[in-house]
C-alpha atoms as an extended CHARMM CRD file, in Angstrom:
* protein
*
       271  EXT
         1         1  MET       CA             18.2250000000      -44.2880000000       14.2850000000  PROA      1               0.0000000000
         2         2  GLN       CA             15.1510000000      -46.4170000000       15.0220000000  PROA      2               0.0000000000
         3         3  PRO       CA             12.3730000000      -43.8420000000       15.5870000000  PROA      3               0.0000000000
         4         4  LEU       CA             10.0090000000      -44.7270000000       18.4290000000  PROA      4               0.0000000000
         5         5  SER       CA              8.2400000000      -41.3700000000       18.5690000000  PROA      5               0.0000000000
         6         6  PHE       CA              6.7940000000      -39.6510000000       15.5480000000  PROA      6               0.0000000000
         7         7  LEU       CA              5.1330000000      -36.3270000000       14.7890000000  PROA      7               0.0000000000
         8         8  LEU       CA              3.3420000000      -35.6560000000       11.5290000000  PROA      8               0.0000000000
         9         9  ILE       CA              1.5500000000      -32.5600000000       10.2940000000  PROA      9               0.0000000000
        10        10  SER       CA             -1.4050000000      -34.4090000000        8.8430000000  PROA      10              0.0000000000
        11        11  LEU       CA             -5.0740000000      -35.2210000000        8.7900000000  PROA      11              0.0000000000
        12        12  LEU       CA             -5.8070000000      -38.6780000000       10.2250000000  PROA      12              0.0000000000
        13        13  HSD       CA             -9.0200000000      -40.6500000000       10.4780000000  PROA      13              0.0000000000
        14        14  VAL       CA             -9.0840000000      -41.5510000000       14.1580000000  PROA      14              0.0000000000
        15        15  ALA       CA            -11.4600000000      -43.8500000000       16.0640000000  PROA      15              0.0000000000
        16        16  LEU       CA            -10.3610000000      -42.9720000000       19.5750000000  PROA      16              0.0000000000
        17        17  HSD       CA            -11.7540000000      -40.3640000000       21.9670000000  PROA      17              0.0000000000
        18        18  ALA       CA            -11.6650000000      -36.6340000000       22.3990000000  PROA      18              0.0000000000
        19        19  PRO       CA             -9.8030000000      -35.2270000000       25.4190000000  PROA      19              0.0000000000
        20        20  ALA       CA            -12.0130000000      -34.8570000000       28.4790000000  PROA      20              0.0000000000
        21        21  ASN       CA            -10.3230000000      -31.7470000000       29.8760000000  PROA      21              0.0000000000
        22        22  ALA       CA             -9.6520000000      -28.3360000000       28.3860000000  PROA      22              0.0000000000
        23        23  ALA       CA             -7.9880000000      -28.7240000000       25.0060000000  PROA      23              0.0000000000
        24        24  GLU       CA             -4.2960000000      -27.9270000000       24.7460000000  PROA      24              0.0000000000
        25        25  VAL       CA             -3.1870000000      -25.5040000000       22.0210000000  PROA      25              0.0000000000
        26        26  ILE       CA              0.3720000000      -25.9310000000       20.7200000000  PROA      26              0.0000000000
        27        27  ALA       CA              2.2650000000      -25.5130000000       17.4390000000  PROA      27              0.0000000000
        28        28  PRO       CA              3.8240000000      -28.6080000000       15.7950000000  PROA      28              0.0000000000
        29        29  ASP       CA              7.4410000000      -27.5060000000       16.2230000000  PROA      29              0.0000000000
        30        30  GLN       CA              6.8280000000      -26.8120000000       19.9210000000  PROA      30              0.0000000000
        31        31  LEU       CA              5.2780000000      -30.2660000000       20.3180000000  PROA      31              0.0000000000
        32        32  ALA       CA              8.3060000000      -31.8420000000       18.6310000000  PROA      32              0.0000000000
        33        33  GLN       CA             10.6130000000      -29.9630000000       20.9940000000  PROA      33              0.0000000000
        34        34  ARG       CA              8.6400000000      -31.1140000000       24.0370000000  PROA      34              0.0000000000
        35        35  TYR       CA              9.1340000000      -34.7750000000       23.0700000000  PROA      35              0.0000000000
        36        36  SER       CA             12.7760000000      -34.3410000000       21.9580000000  PROA      36              0.0000000000
        37        37  LEU       CA             11.9790000000      -35.2140000000       18.3380000000  PROA      37              0.0000000000
        38        38  THR       CA             15.2220000000      -33.8720000000       16.9220000000  PROA      38              0.0000000000
        39        39  ALA       CA             15.1970000000      -35.4960000000       13.4610000000  PROA      39              0.0000000000
        40        40  SER       CA             12.9330000000      -33.7590000000       10.9570000000  PROA      40              0.0000000000
        41        41  THR       CA             12.1280000000      -33.6030000000        7.2720000000  PROA      41              0.0000000000
        42        42  SER       CA              9.8400000000      -31.6080000000        4.9730000000  PROA      42              0.0000000000
        43        43  PHE       CA              8.4870000000      -33.0990000000        1.7740000000  PROA      43              0.0000000000
        44        44  PRO       CA              9.7040000000      -31.0370000000       -1.2110000000  PROA      44              0.0000000000
        45        45  TYR       CA              7.2450000000      -29.3780000000       -3.5790000000  PROA      45              0.0000000000
        46        46  PRO       CA              7.9640000000      -28.0650000000       -7.0920000000  PROA      46              0.0000000000
        47        47  THR       CA              8.1570000000      -24.3530000000       -7.7820000000  PROA      47              0.0000000000
        48        48  ALA       CA              5.7190000000      -24.5870000000      -10.7110000000  PROA      48              0.0000000000
        49        49  THR       CA              2.6650000000      -26.6700000000      -11.5520000000  PROA      49              0.0000000000
        50        50  GLN       CA              3.3070000000      -30.0140000000      -13.2470000000  PROA      50              0.0000000000
        51        51  SER       CA              1.6260000000      -32.5230000000      -15.5100000000  PROA      51              0.0000000000
        52        52  VAL       CA              0.4100000000      -35.8320000000      -14.0990000000  PROA      52              0.0000000000
        53        53  SER       CA              3.4460000000      -37.6750000000      -15.4670000000  PROA      53              0.0000000000
        54        54  ASP       CA              5.8870000000      -35.0800000000      -14.1220000000  PROA      54              0.0000000000
        55        55  THR       CA              4.1310000000      -35.2060000000      -10.7530000000  PROA      55              0.0000000000
        56        56  ASP       CA              4.6010000000      -38.9770000000      -10.6650000000  PROA      56              0.0000000000
        57        57  ALA       CA              8.3190000000      -38.6250000000      -11.3920000000  PROA      57              0.0000000000
        58        58  PHE       CA              8.7360000000      -35.8260000000       -8.8280000000  PROA      58              0.0000000000
        59        59  LEU       CA              7.0510000000      -37.7930000000       -6.0450000000  PROA      59              0.0000000000
        60        60  VAL       CA              9.0220000000      -40.9650000000       -6.7280000000  PROA      60              0.0000000000
        61        61  SER       CA             12.3640000000      -39.1740000000       -6.8130000000  PROA      61              0.0000000000
        62        62  GLY       CA             11.7690000000      -36.5380000000       -4.1220000000  PROA      62              0.0000000000
        63        63  TRP       CA              9.5150000000      -38.1800000000       -1.5500000000  PROA      63              0.0000000000
        64        64  GLY       CA             11.4480000000      -41.4230000000       -0.9500000000  PROA      64              0.0000000000
        65        65  LEU       CA              8.6420000000      -43.7330000000       -1.9960000000  PROA      65              0.0000000000
        66        66  GLY       CA              8.8270000000      -47.4120000000       -1.1630000000  PROA      66              0.0000000000
        67        67  ARG       CA              9.5730000000      -49.6190000000       -4.1900000000  PROA      67              0.0000000000
        68        68  ALA       CA             10.2060000000      -46.3680000000       -6.1040000000  PROA      68              0.0000000000
        69        69  ARG       CA              6.5990000000      -46.0670000000       -7.2120000000  PROA      69              0.0000000000
        70        70  ILE       CA              3.1400000000      -44.8150000000       -6.2650000000  PROA      70              0.0000000000
        71        71  GLN       CA              1.2570000000      -47.8640000000       -5.0700000000  PROA      71              0.0000000000
        72        72  ASN       CA             -2.1680000000      -46.9530000000       -6.4600000000  PROA      72              0.0000000000
        73        73  SER       CA             -3.5080000000      -44.5160000000       -9.0610000000  PROA      73              0.0000000000
        74        74  PRO       CA             -0.6600000000      -42.1190000000       -9.9070000000  PROA      74              0.0000000000
        75        75  GLU       CA             -3.0080000000      -40.6730000000      -12.5280000000  PROA      75              0.0000000000
        76        76  ASN       CA             -5.0240000000      -39.1220000000       -9.6610000000  PROA      76              0.0000000000
        77        77  LEU       CA             -2.1070000000      -37.0040000000       -8.4180000000  PROA      77              0.0000000000
        78        78  GLN       CA             -0.9990000000      -33.6360000000       -9.8120000000  PROA      78              0.0000000000
        79        79  PHE       CA              0.7790000000      -30.5150000000       -8.5950000000  PROA      79              0.0000000000
        80        80  VAL       CA             -1.5950000000      -27.6300000000       -9.3360000000  PROA      80              0.0000000000
        81        81  ALA       CA             -2.0140000000      -23.9690000000       -8.4220000000  PROA      81              0.0000000000
        82        82  ASP       CA             -3.4570000000      -23.4040000000       -4.9460000000  PROA      82              0.0000000000
        83        83  PRO       CA             -7.2460000000      -23.1370000000       -5.4330000000  PROA      83              0.0000000000
        84        84  PHE       CA             -7.6550000000      -21.4200000000       -2.0390000000  PROA      84              0.0000000000
        85        85  PRO       CA             -4.7430000000      -18.9670000000       -1.7350000000  PROA      85              0.0000000000
        86        86  SER       CA             -6.6820000000      -16.5620000000        0.4930000000  PROA      86              0.0000000000
        87        87  SER       CA             -8.6540000000      -19.0410000000        2.5830000000  PROA      87              0.0000000000
        88        88  ALA       CA             -6.8380000000      -20.5280000000        5.5660000000  PROA      88              0.0000000000
        89        89  ALA       CA             -7.4820000000      -21.2880000000        9.2000000000  PROA      89              0.0000000000
        90        90  THR       CA             -5.8860000000      -19.2750000000       11.9890000000  PROA      90              0.0000000000
        91        91  VAL       CA             -3.6780000000      -21.3780000000       14.2660000000  PROA      91              0.0000000000
        92        92  SER       CA             -1.6130000000      -20.6330000000       17.3910000000  PROA      92              0.0000000000
        93        93  THR       CA              1.0620000000      -18.8710000000       15.3310000000  PROA      93              0.0000000000
        94        94  GLY       CA             -1.3920000000      -16.8660000000       13.1790000000  PROA      94              0.0000000000
        95        95  PRO       CA             -3.0360000000      -17.5070000000        9.7930000000  PROA      95              0.0000000000
        96        96  LEU       CA             -1.6850000000      -20.4710000000        7.8280000000  PROA      96              0.0000000000
        97        97  THR       CA              0.4030000000      -19.2650000000        4.9100000000  PROA      97              0.0000000000
        98        98  SER       CA              2.1100000000      -20.9270000000        1.9830000000  PROA      98              0.0000000000
        99        99  SER       CA              2.9760000000      -20.2630000000       -1.6340000000  PROA      99              0.0000000000
       100       100  GLY       CA              3.5340000000      -22.3140000000       -4.7420000000  PROA      100             0.0000000000
       101       101  PRO       CA              1.8110000000      -25.4180000000       -6.1140000000  PROA      101             0.0000000000
       102       102  VAL       CA             -0.1280000000      -27.8820000000       -3.9560000000  PROA      102             0.0000000000
       103       103  LEU       CA             -0.7230000000      -31.6040000000       -4.4030000000  PROA      103             0.0000000000
       104       104  GLN       CA             -4.1790000000      -32.3570000000       -5.7890000000  PROA      104             0.0000000000
       105       105  VAL       CA             -5.7730000000      -35.7940000000       -5.3350000000  PROA      105             0.0000000000
       106       106  THR       CA             -8.7050000000      -36.6830000000       -7.5950000000  PROA      106             0.0000000000
       107       107  TYR       CA            -11.5850000000      -38.9800000000       -6.6690000000  PROA      107             0.0000000000
       108       108  PRO       CA            -13.4950000000      -39.6930000000       -9.8970000000  PROA      108             0.0000000000
       109       109  ALA       CA            -17.2750000000      -39.8890000000       -9.8400000000  PROA      109             0.0000000000
       110       110  LYS       CA            -18.4790000000      -43.3470000000       -8.7310000000  PROA      110             0.0000000000
       111       111  SER       CA            -15.1230000000      -44.2550000000       -7.1630000000  PROA      111             0.0000000000
       112       112  PHE       CA            -15.2050000000      -45.9840000000       -3.7780000000  PROA      112             0.0000000000
       113       113  SER       CA            -11.8170000000      -47.5690000000       -3.0750000000  PROA      113             0.0000000000
       114       114  HSD       CA             -8.0980000000      -46.9850000000       -3.5380000000  PROA      114             0.0000000000
       115       115  GLU       CA             -8.3710000000      -49.1150000000       -6.6780000000  PROA      115             0.0000000000
       116       116  THR       CA            -10.9740000000      -46.8160000000       -8.2800000000  PROA      116             0.0000000000
       117       117  GLY       CA            -10.0510000000      -43.3650000000       -6.9500000000  PROA      117             0.0000000000
       118       118  GLY       CA             -7.7360000000      -41.4510000000       -4.6490000000  PROA      118             0.0000000000
       119       119  THR       CA             -4.2140000000      -42.8140000000       -4.1710000000  PROA      119             0.0000000000
       120       120  GLN       CA             -1.8110000000      -44.7300000000       -1.9280000000  PROA      120             0.0000000000
       121       121  PHE       CA              1.9570000000      -44.6710000000       -1.4600000000  PROA      121             0.0000000000
       122       122  ILE       CA              4.5260000000      -45.3890000000        1.2350000000  PROA      122             0.0000000000
       123       123  ASN       CA              7.2670000000      -43.0040000000        2.2940000000  PROA      123             0.0000000000
       124       124  LEU       CA             10.2530000000      -44.7690000000        3.9250000000  PROA      124             0.0000000000
       125       125  TRP       CA             11.8540000000      -41.9820000000        5.9370000000  PROA      125             0.0000000000
       126       126  ASN       CA             14.1290000000      -44.2580000000        7.9550000000  PROA      126             0.0000000000
       127       127  ASN       CA             15.0000000000      -46.7530000000        5.2180000000  PROA      127             0.0000000000
       128       128  THR       CA             16.6730000000      -49.6330000000        7.0510000000  PROA      128             0.0000000000
       129       129  ALA       CA             17.2160000000      -53.1020000000        5.6080000000  PROA      129             0.0000000000
       130       130  GLY       CA             14.3810000000      -55.5700000000        5.2680000000  PROA      130             0.0000000000
       131       131  GLY       CA             10.6450000000      -55.3130000000        4.6740000000  PROA      131             0.0000000000
       132       132  ASN       CA              7.9200000000      -53.2550000000        6.2980000000  PROA      132             0.0000000000
       133       133  PHE       CA              5.5460000000      -54.0410000000        9.1400000000  PROA      133             0.0000000000
       134       134  LEU       CA              2.2960000000      -52.2030000000        8.3810000000  PROA      134             0.0000000000
       135       135  SER       CA              0.0330000000      -51.2960000000       11.3110000000  PROA      135             0.0000000000
       136       136  MET       CA             -3.2650000000      -49.6500000000       10.4070000000  PROA      136             0.0000000000
       137       137  ILE       CA             -4.6530000000      -48.5780000000       13.7720000000  PROA      137             0.0000000000
       138       138  LEU       CA             -6.4440000000      -45.3190000000       13.0030000000  PROA      138             0.0000000000
       139       139  THR       CA             -9.9460000000      -44.7780000000       11.6400000000  PROA      139             0.0000000000
       140       140  PHE       CA            -12.2890000000      -41.8090000000       11.6320000000  PROA      140             0.0000000000
       141       141  ASN       CA            -14.3270000000      -40.7510000000       14.6670000000  PROA      141             0.0000000000
       142       142  ARG       CA            -16.9640000000      -38.2620000000       13.5520000000  PROA      142             0.0000000000
       143       143  GLY       CA            -17.3660000000      -35.4770000000       16.0480000000  PROA      143             0.0000000000
       144       144  SER       CA            -13.7720000000      -35.1250000000       17.2510000000  PROA      144             0.0000000000
       145       145  PHE       CA            -13.3020000000      -32.3620000000       14.6860000000  PROA      145             0.0000000000
       146       146  GLY       CA            -14.6270000000      -31.3540000000       11.2940000000  PROA      146             0.0000000000
       147       147  PHE       CA            -13.2800000000      -29.7630000000        8.1320000000  PROA      147             0.0000000000
       148       148  THR       CA            -14.4200000000      -26.6150000000        6.4100000000  PROA      148             0.0000000000
       149       149  THR       CA            -14.7190000000      -27.0930000000        2.6410000000  PROA      149             0.0000000000
       150       150  GLY       CA            -12.4970000000      -24.7900000000        0.6230000000  PROA      150             0.0000000000
       151       151  ARG       CA            -10.2160000000      -23.7800000000        3.5000000000  PROA      151             0.0000000000
       152       152  TRP       CA             -6.7080000000      -24.8640000000        4.4460000000  PROA      152             0.0000000000
       153       153  ASN       CA             -6.4110000000      -26.5930000000        7.8130000000  PROA      153             0.0000000000
       154       154  ARG       CA             -3.5280000000      -27.9830000000        9.8410000000  PROA      154             0.0000000000
       155       155  VAL       CA             -3.6930000000      -31.3640000000       11.5640000000  PROA      155             0.0000000000
       156       156  THR       CA             -0.8360000000      -32.6760000000       13.7000000000  PROA      156             0.0000000000
       157       157  ILE       CA             -0.4500000000      -36.2250000000       14.9730000000  PROA      157             0.0000000000
       158       158  LEU       CA              1.8720000000      -37.4190000000       17.7060000000  PROA      158             0.0000000000
       159       159  ALA       CA              2.4610000000      -41.1790000000       17.9810000000  PROA      159             0.0000000000
       160       160  GLN       CA              4.6330000000      -42.8390000000       20.6290000000  PROA      160             0.0000000000
       161       161  LEU       CA              5.1890000000      -46.5840000000       20.5930000000  PROA      161             0.0000000000
       162       162  ASN       CA              4.6260000000      -48.5880000000       23.7450000000  PROA      162             0.0000000000
       163       163  ASN       CA              7.7190000000      -49.5750000000       25.7390000000  PROA      163             0.0000000000
       164       164  PRO       CA              8.4690000000      -52.2590000000       26.7250000000  PROA      164             0.0000000000
       165       165  PRO       CA              6.6500000000      -54.0900000000       23.9300000000  PROA      165             0.0000000000
       166       166  ASN       CA              4.4560000000      -56.0970000000       26.3250000000  PROA      166             0.0000000000
       167       167  THR       CA              3.1430000000      -52.9580000000       28.0640000000  PROA      167             0.0000000000
       168       168  ALA       CA              0.1290000000      -50.9740000000       26.8290000000  PROA      168             0.0000000000
       169       169  ASN       CA              1.5140000000      -47.4710000000       27.3560000000  PROA      169             0.0000000000
       170       170  GLY       CA              1.6580000000      -46.1550000000       23.7860000000  PROA      170             0.0000000000
       171       171  GLN       CA             -0.1330000000      -42.9210000000       22.9570000000  PROA      171             0.0000000000
       172       172  ILE       CA             -1.5900000000      -41.0060000000       20.0280000000  PROA      172             0.0000000000
       173       173  ARG       CA             -2.5850000000      -37.3530000000       20.1010000000  PROA      173             0.0000000000
       174       174  VAL       CA             -4.2610000000      -35.4090000000       17.3090000000  PROA      174             0.0000000000
       175       175  TYR       CA             -4.3380000000      -31.6160000000       17.0130000000  PROA      175             0.0000000000
       176       176  TYR       CA             -6.6480000000      -29.7690000000       14.6240000000  PROA      176             0.0000000000
       177       177  ASN       CA             -5.4030000000      -26.2550000000       13.8230000000  PROA      177             0.0000000000
       178       178  ASP       CA             -3.0920000000      -26.6610000000       16.8460000000  PROA      178             0.0000000000
       179       179  GLU       CA             -5.9240000000      -27.5260000000       19.2760000000  PROA      179             0.0000000000
       180       180  GLN       CA             -5.8890000000      -31.0150000000       20.7780000000  PROA      180             0.0000000000
       181       181  VAL       CA             -8.9370000000      -33.0310000000       19.6870000000  PROA      181             0.0000000000
       182       182  VAL       CA             -7.8850000000      -36.6470000000       20.3900000000  PROA      182             0.0000000000
       183       183  ASP       CA             -5.8890000000      -38.0860000000       23.2720000000  PROA      183             0.0000000000
       184       184  ALA       CA             -5.5020000000      -41.8820000000       23.3240000000  PROA      184             0.0000000000
       185       185  GLU       CA             -3.2980000000      -43.6230000000       25.8780000000  PROA      185             0.0000000000
       186       186  GLY       CA             -2.8570000000      -47.1970000000       27.0410000000  PROA      186             0.0000000000
       187       187  LEU       CA             -2.1660000000      -48.5160000000       23.5250000000  PROA      187             0.0000000000
       188       188  GLN       CA             -0.1350000000      -51.5840000000       22.5870000000  PROA      188             0.0000000000
       189       189  MET       CA              1.0150000000      -50.8500000000       19.0350000000  PROA      189             0.0000000000
       190       190  ARG       CA              3.8230000000      -53.4340000000       18.9510000000  PROA      190             0.0000000000
       191       191  ASN       CA              4.7500000000      -56.6690000000       20.7360000000  PROA      191             0.0000000000
       192       192  THR       CA              8.4590000000      -56.7440000000       19.8610000000  PROA      192             0.0000000000
       193       193  ASP       CA             11.2080000000      -54.1360000000       20.1980000000  PROA      193             0.0000000000
       194       194  GLU       CA             12.2290000000      -54.9210000000       16.6100000000  PROA      194             0.0000000000
       195       195  VAL       CA              9.3020000000      -52.7950000000       15.3960000000  PROA      195             0.0000000000
       196       196  SER       CA              9.8420000000      -49.0390000000       15.1220000000  PROA      196             0.0000000000
       197       197  ILE       CA              8.1830000000      -46.1240000000       13.3450000000  PROA      197             0.0000000000
       198       198  ASN       CA              9.7380000000      -45.9850000000        9.9330000000  PROA      198             0.0000000000
       199       199  GLY       CA              7.7370000000      -43.7970000000        7.5830000000  PROA      199             0.0000000000
       200       200  LEU       CA              4.3540000000      -42.6300000000        6.3560000000  PROA      200             0.0000000000
       201       201  PHE       CA              1.5950000000      -44.4920000000        4.5380000000  PROA      201             0.0000000000
       202       202  PHE       CA             -0.3960000000      -41.9420000000        2.5520000000  PROA      202             0.0000000000
       203       203  SER       CA             -3.7890000000      -43.4220000000        1.7220000000  PROA      203             0.0000000000
       204       204  THR       CA             -6.8630000000      -41.4380000000        0.7210000000  PROA      204             0.0000000000
       205       205  PHE       CA            -10.0290000000      -42.6590000000       -1.0020000000  PROA      205             0.0000000000
       206       206  PHE       CA            -13.7780000000      -43.0060000000       -0.5010000000  PROA      206             0.0000000000
       207       207  GLY       CA            -13.8390000000      -45.9340000000        1.8990000000  PROA      207             0.0000000000
       208       208  GLY       CA            -15.9300000000      -49.0550000000        1.4670000000  PROA      208             0.0000000000
       209       209  SER       CA            -16.0290000000      -52.3700000000       -0.3350000000  PROA      209             0.0000000000
       210       210  ASP       CA            -18.8650000000      -51.6330000000       -2.7620000000  PROA      210             0.0000000000
       211       211  ASP       CA            -20.3790000000      -48.7870000000       -4.7540000000  PROA      211             0.0000000000
       212       212  SER       CA            -22.7450000000      -47.7970000000       -1.9370000000  PROA      212             0.0000000000
       213       213  TRP       CA            -19.7460000000      -45.7880000000       -0.6650000000  PROA      213             0.0000000000
       214       214  ALA       CA            -19.0580000000      -44.1330000000       -4.0210000000  PROA      214             0.0000000000
       215       215  THR       CA            -18.8570000000      -40.3840000000       -4.5440000000  PROA      215             0.0000000000
       216       216  PRO       CA            -21.5680000000      -39.2340000000       -6.9750000000  PROA      216             0.0000000000
       217       217  ASN       CA            -19.3580000000      -36.4430000000       -8.3480000000  PROA      217             0.0000000000
       218       218  THR       CA            -15.6810000000      -35.9910000000       -9.1150000000  PROA      218             0.0000000000
       219       219  VAL       CA            -14.0860000000      -34.3230000000       -6.0980000000  PROA      219             0.0000000000
       220       220  HSD       CA            -10.5880000000      -33.2850000000       -5.0280000000  PROA      220             0.0000000000
       221       221  SER       CA             -8.4950000000      -32.8050000000       -1.9160000000  PROA      221             0.0000000000
       222       222  TYR       CA             -5.3400000000      -30.6940000000       -1.6910000000  PROA      222             0.0000000000
       223       223  PHE       CA             -2.1690000000      -31.0830000000        0.3730000000  PROA      223             0.0000000000
       224       224  ARG       CA              0.8020000000      -28.9010000000        1.2290000000  PROA      224             0.0000000000
       225       225  ASN       CA              3.4760000000      -28.3550000000        3.9070000000  PROA      225             0.0000000000
       226       226  ILE       CA              3.9110000000      -32.0030000000        4.9220000000  PROA      226             0.0000000000
       227       227  GLN       CA              6.4990000000      -32.2390000000        7.7050000000  PROA      227             0.0000000000
       228       228  MET       CA              7.6590000000      -35.0590000000        9.9720000000  PROA      228             0.0000000000
       229       229  TRP       CA              9.7050000000      -35.2160000000       13.1700000000  PROA      229             0.0000000000
       230       230  GLY       CA             11.1550000000      -38.3280000000       14.8090000000  PROA      230             0.0000000000
       231       231  GLY       CA             13.0400000000      -39.3920000000       17.9100000000  PROA      231             0.0000000000
       232       232  GLU       CA             14.3740000000      -42.4580000000       19.6820000000  PROA      232             0.0000000000
       233       233  SER       CA             12.4530000000      -42.1220000000       22.9640000000  PROA      233             0.0000000000
       234       234  PRO       CA              9.3780000000      -44.3560000000       23.3120000000  PROA      234             0.0000000000
       235       235  SER       CA              6.4890000000      -43.6400000000       25.6350000000  PROA      235             0.0000000000
       236       236  SER       CA              7.3130000000      -43.3230000000       29.3220000000  PROA      236             0.0000000000
       237       237  LEU       CA              3.6840000000      -43.5390000000       30.4430000000  PROA      237             0.0000000000
       238       238  THR       CA              2.4630000000      -46.2680000000       32.7550000000  PROA      238             0.0000000000
       239       239  GLY       CA              0.2490000000      -49.0510000000       31.4700000000  PROA      239             0.0000000000
       240       240  PRO       CA             -0.8220000000      -52.6480000000       32.0710000000  PROA      240             0.0000000000
       241       241  VAL       CA              1.3590000000      -55.5890000000       31.0780000000  PROA      241             0.0000000000
       242       242  ILE       CA             -0.2410000000      -57.5180000000       28.2200000000  PROA      242             0.0000000000
       243       243  LYS       CA              0.0020000000      -61.2900000000       28.3180000000  PROA      243             0.0000000000
       244       244  SER       CA             -0.5160000000      -62.7370000000       24.8530000000  PROA      244             0.0000000000
       245       245  SER       CA              0.4000000000      -65.8800000000       22.9540000000  PROA      245             0.0000000000
       246       246  ALA       CA              0.4080000000      -63.9940000000       19.6440000000  PROA      246             0.0000000000
       247       247  PRO       CA              3.6650000000      -64.3420000000       17.6640000000  PROA      247             0.0000000000
       248       248  PRO       CA              5.9360000000      -61.2990000000       17.4040000000  PROA      248             0.0000000000
       249       249  GLN       CA              5.1910000000      -58.8640000000       14.6010000000  PROA      249             0.0000000000
       250       250  ARG       CA              7.2350000000      -59.2550000000       11.4340000000  PROA      250             0.0000000000
       251       251  PRO       CA              9.6160000000      -58.4370000000        9.8830000000  PROA      251             0.0000000000
       252       252  LYS       CA             12.4510000000      -58.3250000000       12.3840000000  PROA      252             0.0000000000
       253       253  THR       CA             14.5760000000      -55.6410000000       10.7680000000  PROA      253             0.0000000000
       254       254  ALA       CA             12.4330000000      -52.7200000000        9.6160000000  PROA      254             0.0000000000
       255       255  ALA       CA              9.0410000000      -51.2390000000       10.3060000000  PROA      255             0.0000000000
       256       256  CYS       CA              6.7280000000      -48.7750000000        8.6600000000  PROA      256             0.0000000000
       257       257  PHE       CA              4.1250000000      -47.2490000000       10.9810000000  PROA      257             0.0000000000
       258       258  VAL       CA              1.1160000000      -47.0640000000        8.6930000000  PROA      258             0.0000000000
       259       259  MET       CA             -1.3870000000      -44.2870000000        9.0110000000  PROA      259             0.0000000000
       260       260  ALA       CA             -4.3760000000      -44.3630000000        6.6980000000  PROA      260             0.0000000000
       261       261  SER       CA             -4.3290000000      -40.6620000000        6.2290000000  PROA      261             0.0000000000
       262       262  ILE       CA             -5.1810000000      -37.5550000000        4.3280000000  PROA      262             0.0000000000
       263       263  VAL       CA             -2.3610000000      -35.1310000000        4.9220000000  PROA      263             0.0000000000
       264       264  PHE       CA             -2.8660000000      -31.3990000000        5.4780000000  PROA      264             0.0000000000
       265       265  GLY       CA             -5.6890000000      -30.7900000000        3.0510000000  PROA      265             0.0000000000
       266       266  ALA       CA             -8.4780000000      -28.5480000000        1.8740000000  PROA      266             0.0000000000
       267       267  PHE       CA            -11.4460000000      -29.9080000000       -0.0170000000  PROA      267             0.0000000000
       268       268  THR       CA            -13.6570000000      -28.9290000000       -2.9110000000  PROA      268             0.0000000000
       269       269  ALA       CA            -16.2380000000      -30.6600000000       -5.0650000000  PROA      269             0.0000000000
       270       270  LEU       CA            -16.6020000000      -30.2070000000       -8.8080000000  PROA      270             0.0000000000
       271       271  VAL       CA            -20.2920000000      -30.7830000000       -9.4940000000  PROA      271             0.0000000000
């Protein structure tokens, strides 16, 4: 299967726009059903907390990581006890619930990039032959929604590739605790039908190219219940035809839809 539609329970940094009309409220599994996203997977979690080294081995073996490794800073990842077991948002299906360890990401004091704090890795869900086309199209738009420190939240992202490739009819929707907060249409995310959605790029750090972006204190984010759905149907929306002399995206055989993302997290600072 070459997935052309993708649903991810996650937190994305999105520079798009909030919906103009009344916000839709819908659970992730219902959204997947609406778009006929019949393939699904849930990232496994251990039943007990783990050391940093055991966490590294668990993620590499259980999460299908590209090149069988964590790309940046495996020392900043660890499965720990849930620090907020009784603090969760209420969504369309009731209060968020979970049990067992959660994935902690550490951002050391004075870190400001994926090379100094946080982490990055690629999950190849649909692991076809060839390399990966990486498309970072999402950044943060302050004001679309905000997080409450020390509380679990659910963020869902729907991405549909444009079809045909020369038509800007792709779409991205973001839901925060099941309420729609971003609706972007008219997107050209690919210019060849050889590009499909092929996995998840997990990337979280204090953004910036110098220490003016650095965190003054060591802080953490926490992640649990990461799920993905996929399907073969691209967007059926209308959109303008794009005339461009740009060469087709590469490679020809496999694609990884990259989302610079923090996935399903709660936050705390250790001062």
